[in-house]
CSV table of C-alpha atoms in Angstrom, one decimal:
chain,number,residue,atom,x,y,z
P,34,MET,CA,26.3,-38.6,17.0
P,35,ALA,CA,29.3,-37.7,15.0
P,36,ASP,CA,29.1,-37.9,11.2
P,37,HIS,CA,29.7,-41.6,10.6
P,38,ALA,CA,32.8,-42.8,8.8
P,39,ARG,CA,33.6,-46.3,7.5
P,40,THR,CA,35.6,-48.0,10.2
P,41,ASP,CA,36.7,-51.5,10.9
P,42,PRO,CA,35.1,-53.2,14.0
P,43,THR,CA,38.0,-52.0,16.2
P,44,GLY,CA,37.0,-48.4,15.6
P,45,THR,CA,39.7,-47.4,13.1
P,46,ALA,CA,38.3,-44.9,10.7
P,47,ARG,CA,38.2,-45.5,7.0
P,48,ALA,CA,37.3,-42.7,4.6
P,49,ARG,CA,33.7,-42.1,3.9
P,50,THR,CA,31.8,-39.0,2.8
P,51,ALA,CA,30.5,-37.2,5.8
P,52,ARG,CA,26.9,-36.1,5.8
P,53,ALA,CA,25.3,-33.4,7.9
P,54,ARG,CA,23.0,-34.5,10.7
P,55,THR,CA,19.5,-33.0,10.2
P,56,ASP,CA,16.2,-33.4,11.9
P,57,PRO,CA,13.3,-35.1,10.0
P,58,THR,CA,12.3,-31.7,8.5
P,59,GLY,CA,15.7,-31.2,7.0
P,60,THR,CA,16.9,-28.5,9.4
P,61,ALA,CA,20.5,-28.9,10.6
P,62,ARG,CA,20.4,-29.9,14.3
P,63,ALA,CA,23.0,-28.8,16.8
P,64,ARG,CA,24.5,-31.6,18.8
P,65,THR,CA,25.9,-31.3,22.3
P,66,ASP,CA,29.7,-31.5,22.4
P,67,PRO,CA,30.1,-35.2,23.4
P,68,THR,CA,33.3,-34.3,25.3
P,69,VAL,CA,31.4,-32.0,27.7
P,70,ALA,CA,29.7,-33.6,30.7
P,71,THR,CA,26.2,-32.3,30.5
P,72,PRO,CA,23.2,-33.4,32.6
P,73,GLY,CA,21.8,-36.6,31.1
P,74,ALA,CA,24.4,-37.0,28.3
P,75,PRO,CA,26.3,-40.3,28.1
P,76,ASP,CA,29.8,-39.9,29.4
P,77,GLY,CA,32.6,-39.4,26.8
P,78,PRO,CA,32.6,-39.4,23.0
P,79,VAL,CA,31.5,-42.3,20.9
P,80,ALA,CA,34.0,-43.5,18.3
P,81,PRO,CA,33.0,-43.4,14.7
P,82,ALA,CA,30.9,-46.4,14.0
P,83,HIS,CA,31.8,-49.2,11.6
P,84,VAL,CA,29.1,-50.2,9.1
P,85,ILE,CA,28.7,-53.9,9.1
P,86,ALA,CA,28.2,-55.4,5.6
P,87,ASP,CA,26.3,-58.6,6.1
P,88,ASP,CA,25.2,-61.4,8.4
P,89,ALA,CA,28.5,-63.2,8.4
P,90,GLU,CA,30.4,-60.1,9.5
P,91,ALA,CA,27.8,-59.4,12.2
P,92,ARG,CA,28.2,-62.8,13.7
P,93,ALA,CA,32.0,-62.6,13.6
P,94,VAL,CA,32.0,-59.2,15.3
P,95,ALA,CA,29.6,-60.4,18.0
P,96,ALA,CA,31.8,-63.5,18.7
P,97,SER,CA,34.9,-61.3,19.0
P,98,LEU,CA,33.2,-58.8,21.3
P,99,ALA,CA,31.8,-61.6,23.5
P,100,ASP,CA,35.3,-62.9,24.0
P,101,GLU,CA,36.5,-59.4,24.9
P,102,PHE,CA,33.6,-58.7,27.3
P,103,ARG,CA,33.8,-62.1,29.0
P,104,THR,CA,37.2,-61.2,30.6
P,105,ASP,CA,35.9,-58.7,33.1
P,106,ALA,CA,32.3,-59.6,33.3
P,107,SER,CA,32.4,-61.1,36.7
P,108,ALA,CA,34.3,-58.1,38.2
P,109,ARG,CA,31.8,-55.7,36.6
P,110,ASP,CA,29.0,-57.6,38.2
P,111,ALA,CA,30.6,-57.9,41.6
P,112,GLU,CA,31.6,-54.3,41.8
P,113,ARG,CA,28.5,-53.0,39.9
P,114,ARG,CA,30.9,-51.3,37.5
P,115,LEU,CA,28.7,-49.9,34.7
P,116,PRO,CA,29.8,-50.9,31.3
P,117,ARG,CA,30.1,-47.5,29.6
P,118,ALA,CA,33.4,-48.3,27.8
P,119,GLU,CA,32.0,-51.7,26.6
P,120,LEU,CA,28.9,-50.0,25.3
P,121,ASP,CA,31.0,-47.6,23.4
P,122,ARG,CA,32.8,-50.5,21.9
P,123,LEU,CA,29.4,-52.1,21.0
P,124,SER,CA,28.4,-48.8,19.3
P,125,ALA,CA,31.7,-48.5,17.4
P,126,SER,CA,31.5,-52.1,16.2
P,127,GLY,CA,28.4,-51.3,14.2
P,128,LEU,CA,26.3,-54.1,15.8
P,129,LEU,CA,23.6,-51.7,17.0
P,130,ALA,CA,22.8,-50.7,13.4
P,131,VAL,CA,22.6,-54.2,11.8
P,132,THR,CA,18.8,-54.1,11.4
P,133,VAL,CA,18.9,-50.8,9.5
P,134,PRO,CA,17.4,-51.6,6.0
P,135,ALA,CA,19.8,-52.0,3.1
P,136,GLY,CA,18.2,-49.1,1.3
P,137,HIS,CA,19.4,-46.8,4.1
P,138,GLY,CA,22.9,-48.2,4.2
P,139,GLY,CA,22.5,-51.0,6.8
P,140,ALA,CA,23.1,-54.8,6.7
P,141,ASP,CA,19.4,-55.6,7.4
P,142,VAL,CA,20.5,-58.9,9.0
P,143,SER,CA,18.1,-61.8,9.4
P,144,ALA,CA,16.3,-62.5,12.7
P,145,GLU,CA,18.4,-65.7,13.0
P,146,THR,CA,21.6,-63.6,13.0
P,147,LEU,CA,20.2,-61.0,15.4
P,148,ALA,CA,19.3,-63.8,17.8
P,149,GLU,CA,22.8,-65.3,17.5
P,150,ILE,CA,24.3,-61.9,18.3
P,151,PHE,CA,22.4,-61.7,21.5
P,152,ARG,CA,23.1,-65.3,22.4
P,153,LEU,CA,26.8,-64.8,22.0
P,154,LEU,CA,26.9,-61.6,24.1
P,155,ALA,CA,24.8,-63.2,26.8
P,156,THR,CA,27.2,-66.2,27.2
P,157,ALA,CA,29.8,-63.6,28.2
P,158,ASP,CA,27.7,-60.9,30.1
P,159,ALA,CA,24.0,-61.1,30.5
P,160,SER,CA,23.8,-57.4,31.5
P,161,LEU,CA,25.6,-56.2,28.4
P,162,ALA,CA,23.3,-58.4,26.3
P,163,GLN,CA,20.2,-57.0,28.0
P,164,ILE,CA,21.0,-53.3,27.5
P,165,PRO,CA,20.4,-53.2,23.7
P,166,GLN,CA,17.3,-55.5,23.7
P,167,SER,CA,14.9,-52.5,23.8
P,168,HIS,CA,17.2,-50.6,21.3
P,169,PHE,CA,16.3,-53.1,18.6
P,170,ALA,CA,12.6,-53.2,19.6
P,171,TYR,CA,12.4,-49.5,19.0
P,172,VAL,CA,14.4,-49.6,15.8
P,173,ASN,CA,11.6,-51.9,14.6
P,174,VAL,CA,9.0,-49.3,15.5
P,175,ILE,CA,10.8,-46.8,13.2
P,176,ARG,CA,11.0,-49.4,10.4
P,177,ARG,CA,7.2,-50.1,10.6
P,178,GLN,CA,5.7,-46.8,11.6
P,179,GLY,CA,8.2,-44.1,10.7
P,180,THR,CA,7.7,-41.7,7.8
P,181,ASP,CA,10.4,-41.6,5.1
P,182,GLU,CA,12.0,-38.5,6.8
P,183,GLN,CA,11.9,-40.1,10.2
P,184,ARG,CA,13.5,-43.3,8.9
P,185,LYS,CA,16.2,-41.3,7.1
P,186,PHE,CA,17.0,-39.3,10.2
P,187,PHE,CA,17.0,-42.1,12.8
P,188,PHE,CA,18.7,-44.7,10.6
P,189,GLY,CA,21.4,-42.1,10.0
P,190,GLU,CA,21.8,-41.8,13.8
P,191,LEU,CA,22.0,-45.5,14.2
P,192,LEU,CA,24.7,-45.9,11.5
P,193,SER,CA,26.6,-43.2,13.4
P,194,GLY,CA,26.6,-45.4,16.6
P,195,ALA,CA,23.6,-43.9,18.4
P,196,ARG,CA,22.0,-46.0,21.2
P,197,PHE,CA,18.3,-46.2,22.0
P,198,GLY,CA,17.4,-46.8,25.6
P,199,ASN,CA,13.8,-47.3,26.8
P,200,ALA,CA,11.2,-45.7,29.0
P,201,GLN,CA,8.3,-48.1,28.8
P,202,SER,CA,7.3,-49.9,32.0
P,203,GLU,CA,5.6,-48.2,34.9
P,204,ALA,CA,5.4,-49.5,38.5
P,205,GLY,CA,2.3,-49.4,40.7
P,206,THR,CA,-0.2,-49.6,37.8
P,207,ARG,CA,-2.9,-52.2,37.4
P,208,HIS,CA,-0.9,-54.3,34.9
P,209,VAL,CA,2.0,-53.9,32.5
P,210,GLN,CA,-0.1,-52.4,29.7
P,211,ASP,CA,-1.7,-49.7,32.0
P,212,ILE,CA,0.5,-46.8,30.8
P,213,ARG,CA,-0.2,-43.5,32.5
P,214,THR,CA,2.5,-41.3,31.0
P,215,ARG,CA,0.8,-38.6,28.9
P,216,LEU,CA,1.6,-37.1,25.6
P,217,THR,CA,-0.3,-33.8,25.5
P,218,PRO,CA,-0.5,-31.6,22.3
P,219,ARG,CA,0.6,-28.0,22.4
P,220,PRO,CA,-0.8,-25.1,20.3
P,221,ASP,CA,2.3,-25.1,18.1
P,222,GLY,CA,1.8,-28.7,17.0
P,223,SER,CA,4.5,-30.1,19.4
P,224,TYR,CA,3.8,-32.2,22.5
P,225,THR,CA,4.5,-32.2,26.2
P,226,LEU,CA,5.5,-35.5,27.8
P,227,THR,CA,4.9,-36.1,31.5
P,228,GLY,CA,5.3,-39.3,33.6
P,229,VAL,CA,7.5,-41.6,35.5
P,230,LYS,CA,9.0,-44.9,34.1
P,231,HIS,CA,10.7,-47.8,35.8
P,232,TYR,CA,12.9,-50.7,34.7
P,233,SER,CA,14.3,-48.4,32.0
P,234,THR,CA,17.1,-50.6,30.8
P,235,GLY,CA,19.7,-48.7,28.7
P,236,ALA,CA,18.3,-45.2,29.4
P,237,LEU,CA,21.3,-44.2,31.4
P,238,PHE,CA,23.6,-45.0,28.5
P,239,ALA,CA,21.4,-43.9,25.7
P,240,HIS,CA,21.6,-41.0,23.2
P,241,TRP,CA,17.9,-41.3,22.5
P,242,ILE,CA,15.2,-42.6,24.9
P,243,PRO,CA,12.0,-43.9,23.2
P,244,VAL,CA,9.1,-43.2,25.7
P,245,LEU,CA,5.9,-45.1,25.5
P,246,ALA,CA,3.0,-42.8,26.3
P,247,ARG,CA,-0.7,-42.4,25.7
P,248,ALA,CA,-2.2,-39.6,23.6
P,249,GLU,CA,-5.4,-37.8,24.4
P,250,ASP,CA,-7.4,-40.5,22.6
P,251,GLU,CA,-5.6,-43.1,24.8
P,252,THR,CA,-3.7,-44.7,21.9
P,253,PRO,CA,-0.1,-45.7,22.6
P,254,GLN,CA,2.5,-43.5,21.0
P,255,VAL,CA,6.3,-43.7,21.1
P,256,ALA,CA,8.2,-40.4,21.5
P,257,TYR,CA,11.9,-40.4,20.8
P,258,VAL,CA,13.5,-38.0,23.2
P,259,PRO,CA,17.2,-36.9,23.3
P,260,ARG,CA,18.9,-38.1,26.5
P,261,ASP,CA,19.8,-34.5,27.4
P,262,ALA,CA,16.3,-33.0,26.8
P,263,PRO,CA,15.3,-30.4,29.4
P,264,GLY,CA,12.9,-32.0,32.0
P,265,LEU,CA,14.2,-35.6,31.4
P,266,THR,CA,16.0,-37.2,34.4
P,267,VAL,CA,17.5,-40.7,34.5
P,268,VAL,CA,18.0,-42.0,38.0
P,269,ASP,CA,20.4,-44.9,38.5
P,270,ASP,CA,18.4,-46.6,41.3
P,271,TRP,CA,18.3,-50.2,39.9
P,272,ASP,CA,18.8,-52.6,42.8
P,273,GLY,CA,18.1,-56.0,41.2
P,274,LEU,CA,19.8,-59.1,42.5
P,275,GLY,CA,20.8,-60.0,39.0
P,276,GLN,CA,21.7,-58.2,35.8
P,277,ARG,CA,23.3,-55.6,38.1
P,278,THR,CA,24.9,-53.4,35.5
P,279,THR,CA,21.9,-52.8,33.2
P,280,ALA,CA,21.1,-49.6,35.2
P,281,SER,CA,17.4,-50.4,34.7
P,282,GLY,CA,16.3,-47.5,36.9
P,283,THR,CA,13.9,-44.7,36.8
P,284,VAL,CA,13.1,-42.1,34.1
P,285,ARG,CA,11.3,-38.9,35.1
P,286,LEU,CA,9.6,-36.8,32.5
P,287,GLU,CA,8.5,-33.3,33.6
P,288,ASN,CA,6.9,-31.3,30.9
P,289,VAL,CA,9.4,-32.5,28.3
P,290,ARG,CA,8.9,-30.8,24.9
P,291,VAL,CA,8.7,-33.2,22.0
P,292,PRO,CA,8.5,-32.1,18.3
P,293,ALA,CA,5.7,-33.7,16.4
P,294,ASP,CA,8.2,-35.4,14.0
P,295,ARG,CA,9.7,-37.3,17.0
P,296,VAL,CA,6.4,-39.1,17.7
P,297,LEU,CA,5.4,-42.4,16.1
P,298,PRO,CA,1.9,-44.0,16.2
P,299,HIS,CA,2.8,-47.3,17.9
P,300,HIS,CA,-0.9,-48.3,18.2
P,301,LEU,CA,-0.9,-48.9,14.4
P,302,THR,CA,1.7,-51.7,14.9
P,303,PHE,CA,-0.9,-54.0,16.3
P,304,GLN,CA,-3.8,-53.3,13.9
P,305,GLY,CA,-2.6,-55.9,11.4
P,306,PRO,CA,-0.2,-58.9,11.3
P,307,GLN,CA,3.0,-57.9,13.0
P,308,LEU,CA,6.3,-59.3,14.3
P,309,HIS,CA,7.1,-56.6,16.9
P,310,GLY,CA,6.4,-58.9,19.8
P,311,ALA,CA,7.9,-62.0,18.3
P,312,VAL,CA,11.2,-60.2,17.6
P,313,ALA,CA,11.4,-58.7,21.1
P,314,GLN,CA,10.7,-62.1,22.7
P,315,LEU,CA,13.2,-63.8,20.4
P,316,LEU,CA,15.9,-61.6,21.8
P,317,HIS,CA,14.8,-62.4,25.4
P,318,ALA,CA,15.0,-66.1,24.5
P,319,ALA,CA,18.5,-65.6,23.1
P,320,ILE,CA,19.6,-63.9,26.3
P,321,ASP,CA,18.3,-66.8,28.4
P,322,THR,CA,19.9,-69.4,26.1
P,323,GLY,CA,23.2,-67.5,26.3
P,324,ILE,CA,23.1,-67.4,30.1
P,325,ALA,CA,22.5,-71.2,30.1
P,326,GLY,CA,25.4,-71.7,27.7
P,327,GLY,CA,27.8,-69.5,29.7
P,328,ALA,CA,26.8,-71.3,32.9
P,329,LEU,CA,27.3,-74.8,31.5
P,330,ALA,CA,30.7,-73.8,30.1
P,331,GLU,CA,31.7,-72.4,33.5
P,332,ALA,CA,30.6,-75.5,35.3
P,333,ALA,CA,32.6,-77.7,32.9
P,334,ARG,CA,35.7,-75.6,33.4
P,335,PHE,CA,35.3,-75.7,37.2
P,336,VAL,CA,34.8,-79.5,37.3
P,337,ARG,CA,37.8,-80.1,35.0
P,338,THR,CA,40.1,-77.8,37.0
P,339,THR,CA,38.9,-77.4,40.6
P,340,SER,CA,36.3,-79.9,41.7
P,341,ARG,CA,37.4,-83.1,43.6
P,342,PRO,CA,35.9,-86.5,42.8
P,343,TRP,CA,33.4,-88.0,45.2
P,344,PHE,CA,35.3,-90.8,47.0
P,345,GLU,CA,32.7,-93.5,46.2
P,346,SER,CA,33.1,-92.9,42.4
P,347,GLY,CA,36.5,-94.4,42.3
P,348,ALA,CA,37.5,-91.7,39.8
P,349,GLU,CA,40.8,-89.9,39.8
P,350,ARG,CA,39.2,-86.7,38.5
P,351,ALA,CA,35.8,-85.2,39.1
P,352,ALA,CA,35.3,-85.1,35.3
P,353,GLU,CA,35.5,-88.9,35.3
P,354,ASP,CA,32.7,-89.4,37.8
P,355,PRO,CA,30.0,-91.3,35.9
P,356,LEU,CA,27.2,-89.6,37.8
P,357,LEU,CA,28.6,-86.2,36.9
P,358,ILE,CA,29.1,-87.2,33.3
P,359,GLN,CA,25.4,-88.2,33.3
P,360,ARG,CA,24.3,-84.9,34.7
P,361,PHE,CA,26.4,-82.9,32.3
P,362,GLY,CA,24.8,-84.9,29.4
P,363,GLU,CA,21.3,-84.1,30.7
P,364,LEU,CA,22.2,-80.4,30.9
P,365,ALA,CA,23.7,-80.4,27.5
P,366,VAL,CA,20.6,-81.9,26.0
P,367,ARG,CA,18.5,-79.1,27.6
P,368,LEU,CA,20.8,-76.5,26.3
P,369,ARG,CA,20.9,-77.9,22.7
P,370,ALA,CA,17.1,-78.0,22.8
P,371,SER,CA,17.0,-74.4,23.7
P,372,GLU,CA,19.5,-73.5,20.9
P,373,ALA,CA,17.5,-75.5,18.4
P,374,LEU,CA,14.2,-73.9,19.4
P,375,LEU,CA,15.9,-70.5,19.2
P,376,ARG,CA,17.0,-71.1,15.7
P,377,ASP,CA,13.5,-72.5,14.8
P,378,GLY,CA,11.8,-69.4,16.2
P,379,ALA,CA,14.2,-67.0,14.4
P,380,ARG,CA,13.6,-68.8,11.1
P,381,ALA,CA,9.9,-68.6,11.6
P,382,VAL,CA,10.3,-64.8,12.0
P,383,ASP,CA,12.4,-64.6,8.9
P,384,ALA,CA,9.8,-66.6,6.9
P,385,ALA,CA,7.0,-64.3,8.2
P,386,ARG,CA,9.0,-61.2,7.2
P,387,ALA,CA,9.2,-62.5,3.7
P,388,ASP,CA,5.4,-63.1,3.5
P,389,LEU,CA,3.6,-61.4,6.4
P,390,THR,CA,0.1,-62.6,6.9
P,391,ASP,CA,-2.1,-63.4,10.0
P,392,ASP,CA,-1.1,-67.0,9.6
P,393,THR,CA,2.7,-66.5,9.2
P,394,ALA,CA,2.7,-63.9,12.0
P,395,ALA,CA,0.9,-66.4,14.3
P,396,GLU,CA,3.3,-69.2,13.5
P,397,ALA,CA,6.3,-66.9,14.2
P,398,SER,CA,4.8,-65.9,17.6
P,399,ILE,CA,4.1,-69.5,18.6
P,400,ALA,CA,7.6,-70.7,17.5
P,401,VAL,CA,9.2,-67.9,19.5
P,402,ALA,CA,7.0,-68.5,22.5
P,403,ALA,CA,8.1,-72.2,22.5
P,404,ALA,CA,11.8,-71.0,22.3
P,405,LYS,CA,11.2,-68.6,25.2
P,406,VAL,CA,9.6,-71.2,27.4
P,407,GLN,CA,12.4,-73.7,26.9
P,408,ALA,CA,15.1,-71.1,27.2
P,409,ALA,CA,13.8,-69.6,30.5
P,410,GLN,CA,13.5,-73.0,32.1
P,411,THR,CA,16.9,-74.1,30.9
P,412,ALA,CA,18.6,-70.9,32.1
P,413,VAL,CA,17.4,-71.3,35.6
P,414,GLU,CA,18.0,-75.0,35.7
P,415,VAL,CA,21.5,-75.0,34.3
P,416,SER,CA,22.7,-71.9,36.3
P,417,GLY,CA,21.4,-73.6,39.5
P,418,ALA,CA,22.9,-77.0,38.5
P,419,LEU,CA,26.3,-75.3,38.2
P,420,PHE,CA,26.7,-75.6,42.0
P,421,GLU,CA,25.2,-79.1,42.1
P,422,VAL,CA,27.9,-80.5,39.7
P,423,SER,CA,30.8,-78.3,40.9
P,424,GLY,CA,30.6,-78.9,44.6
P,425,THR,CA,31.0,-76.9,47.8
P,426,ARG,CA,33.8,-74.7,46.7
P,427,SER,CA,31.8,-73.3,43.9
P,428,ALA,CA,29.5,-71.6,46.5
P,429,LEU,CA,32.3,-69.2,47.6
P,430,ASN,CA,31.0,-65.7,47.2
P,431,SER,CA,34.4,-64.5,46.1
P,432,LEU,CA,34.1,-66.7,42.9
P,433,ASN,CA,30.9,-65.0,41.9
P,434,LEU,CA,29.6,-68.1,40.1
P,435,HIS,CA,26.2,-67.2,41.4
P,436,ARG,CA,26.0,-64.4,38.9
P,437,TYR,CA,24.7,-66.8,36.2
P,438,TRP,CA,21.8,-67.9,38.4
P,439,ARG,CA,21.1,-64.3,39.6
P,440,ASP,CA,21.0,-63.1,36.0
P,441,ALA,CA,18.8,-66.0,34.9
P,442,ARG,CA,16.4,-65.6,37.7
P,443,THR,CA,16.1,-61.9,37.2
P,444,HIS,CA,15.8,-61.9,33.4
P,445,THR,CA,13.3,-64.7,33.3
P,446,LEU,CA,10.9,-62.6,35.4
P,447,HIS,CA,10.4,-60.3,32.5
P,448,ASP,CA,7.1,-61.9,31.5
P,449,PRO,CA,5.6,-65.2,32.6
P,450,VAL,CA,6.2,-68.1,30.4
P,451,ARG,CA,3.1,-69.9,31.8
P,452,TRP,CA,1.0,-67.6,29.6
P,453,LYS,CA,3.0,-68.6,26.5
P,454,VAL,CA,2.3,-72.2,27.2
P,455,GLN,CA,-1.4,-71.3,27.3
P,456,HIS,CA,-1.2,-69.7,23.9
P,457,ILE,CA,0.8,-72.6,22.4
P,458,GLY,CA,-1.9,-75.0,23.7
P,459,ARG,CA,-4.8,-73.1,22.3
P,460,TYR,CA,-2.9,-72.8,18.9
P,461,VAL,CA,-2.4,-76.6,18.8
P,462,LEU,CA,-5.8,-77.6,19.9
P,463,ASP,CA,-8.1,-75.1,18.1
P,464,ASN,CA,-5.8,-73.2,15.8
P,465,ILE,CA,-6.5,-70.0,17.9
P,466,ARG,CA,-4.0,-67.4,16.9
P,467,PRO,CA,-2.1,-65.6,19.7
P,468,PRO,CA,-3.2,-62.1,20.5
P,469,ARG,CA,-1.4,-59.2,19.0
P,470,HIS,CA,0.7,-57.5,21.6
P,471,GLY,CA,4.4,-56.8,22.3
P,472,LEU,CA,4.9,-59.8,24.5
P,473,LEU,CA,4.2,-62.5,21.9
């Protein structure tokens, strides 16, 4: 990334002392000219990134960008127009660096604020909200497992507007934690990375791609690989029915060289009380809650402006139909419950961050699991009910109102909430703490 300057959220530069980009060993690192189209590099330059000061500013910037992104969200989805310009706006706004610790120049916002950022973005465009979800998960890996030099380097990248993608999941294995990508040591102390990843949301747009791989001793490691590294190929082959513009395609790694200081010991994350899974799941719950909120607002707008009243209601306007009023009330209660549980889960995460123990980590995981269950069910219900309350015309393909349901149905498949209900039940009955992994 370019040396970061203080800017306002619109990308207008303010003076700030530039600092040289170095790798974790302190050696100056050459950057590919961002204006040159190179294999694997994100298209076009990234504007100097604004540095957000606090939680209040982060929420205000997110609300402003959500309003901006909402305008063309339907067209982007219908045409599968990838949101490159919008992601550059997101980078320039500073939102992607809001969890950088204050000691490194970031705002270090609360989990409650981070969840609200994702909820706001998802009300406008669930694909745009999904793309940075893994970004923040892998920022947390650096916070927890990075050395001082790794933190200094990567937090500097984030403050300059860098985006992390992800290369985590693999298709065709026994289960989601059966990772077969290998990180093999070389005689010079570096590594070679080989494997194939799927559902790699954000990788196509990323500057760095965190790759989950297994070392020789089978422990999971995360290698942070530049997007333009030789041997790394990102294939835009995502063909999902929903979240069409996340570009959640394939990443191929063929003997990719990785310096030792770009590898972090992810297995250590789960050897003690941790919030890695809770934070990742909190953001998924925020996306589902945002989809539900966007769908309910769209349904209300359609009923007010377009729907006709049913003749038996005696109403002059569809919005005066007492049965429709009843149904909107029911859906609003579901949505408010999701929003409340999302806040509750976020506050449990913040409380655990302040005093991290096995008990506080377990409470945070359970609170977030409850939020995720409610949000997933509400997103699917409300986005489907949009057609129920809006009437026949709402089903016209040209209106693209089905994007809310398609996004909800696709995103809620990420991990099964039925297992979260199991963990919640065991916790309530016998005080059995949930297992330590990245999905709780």
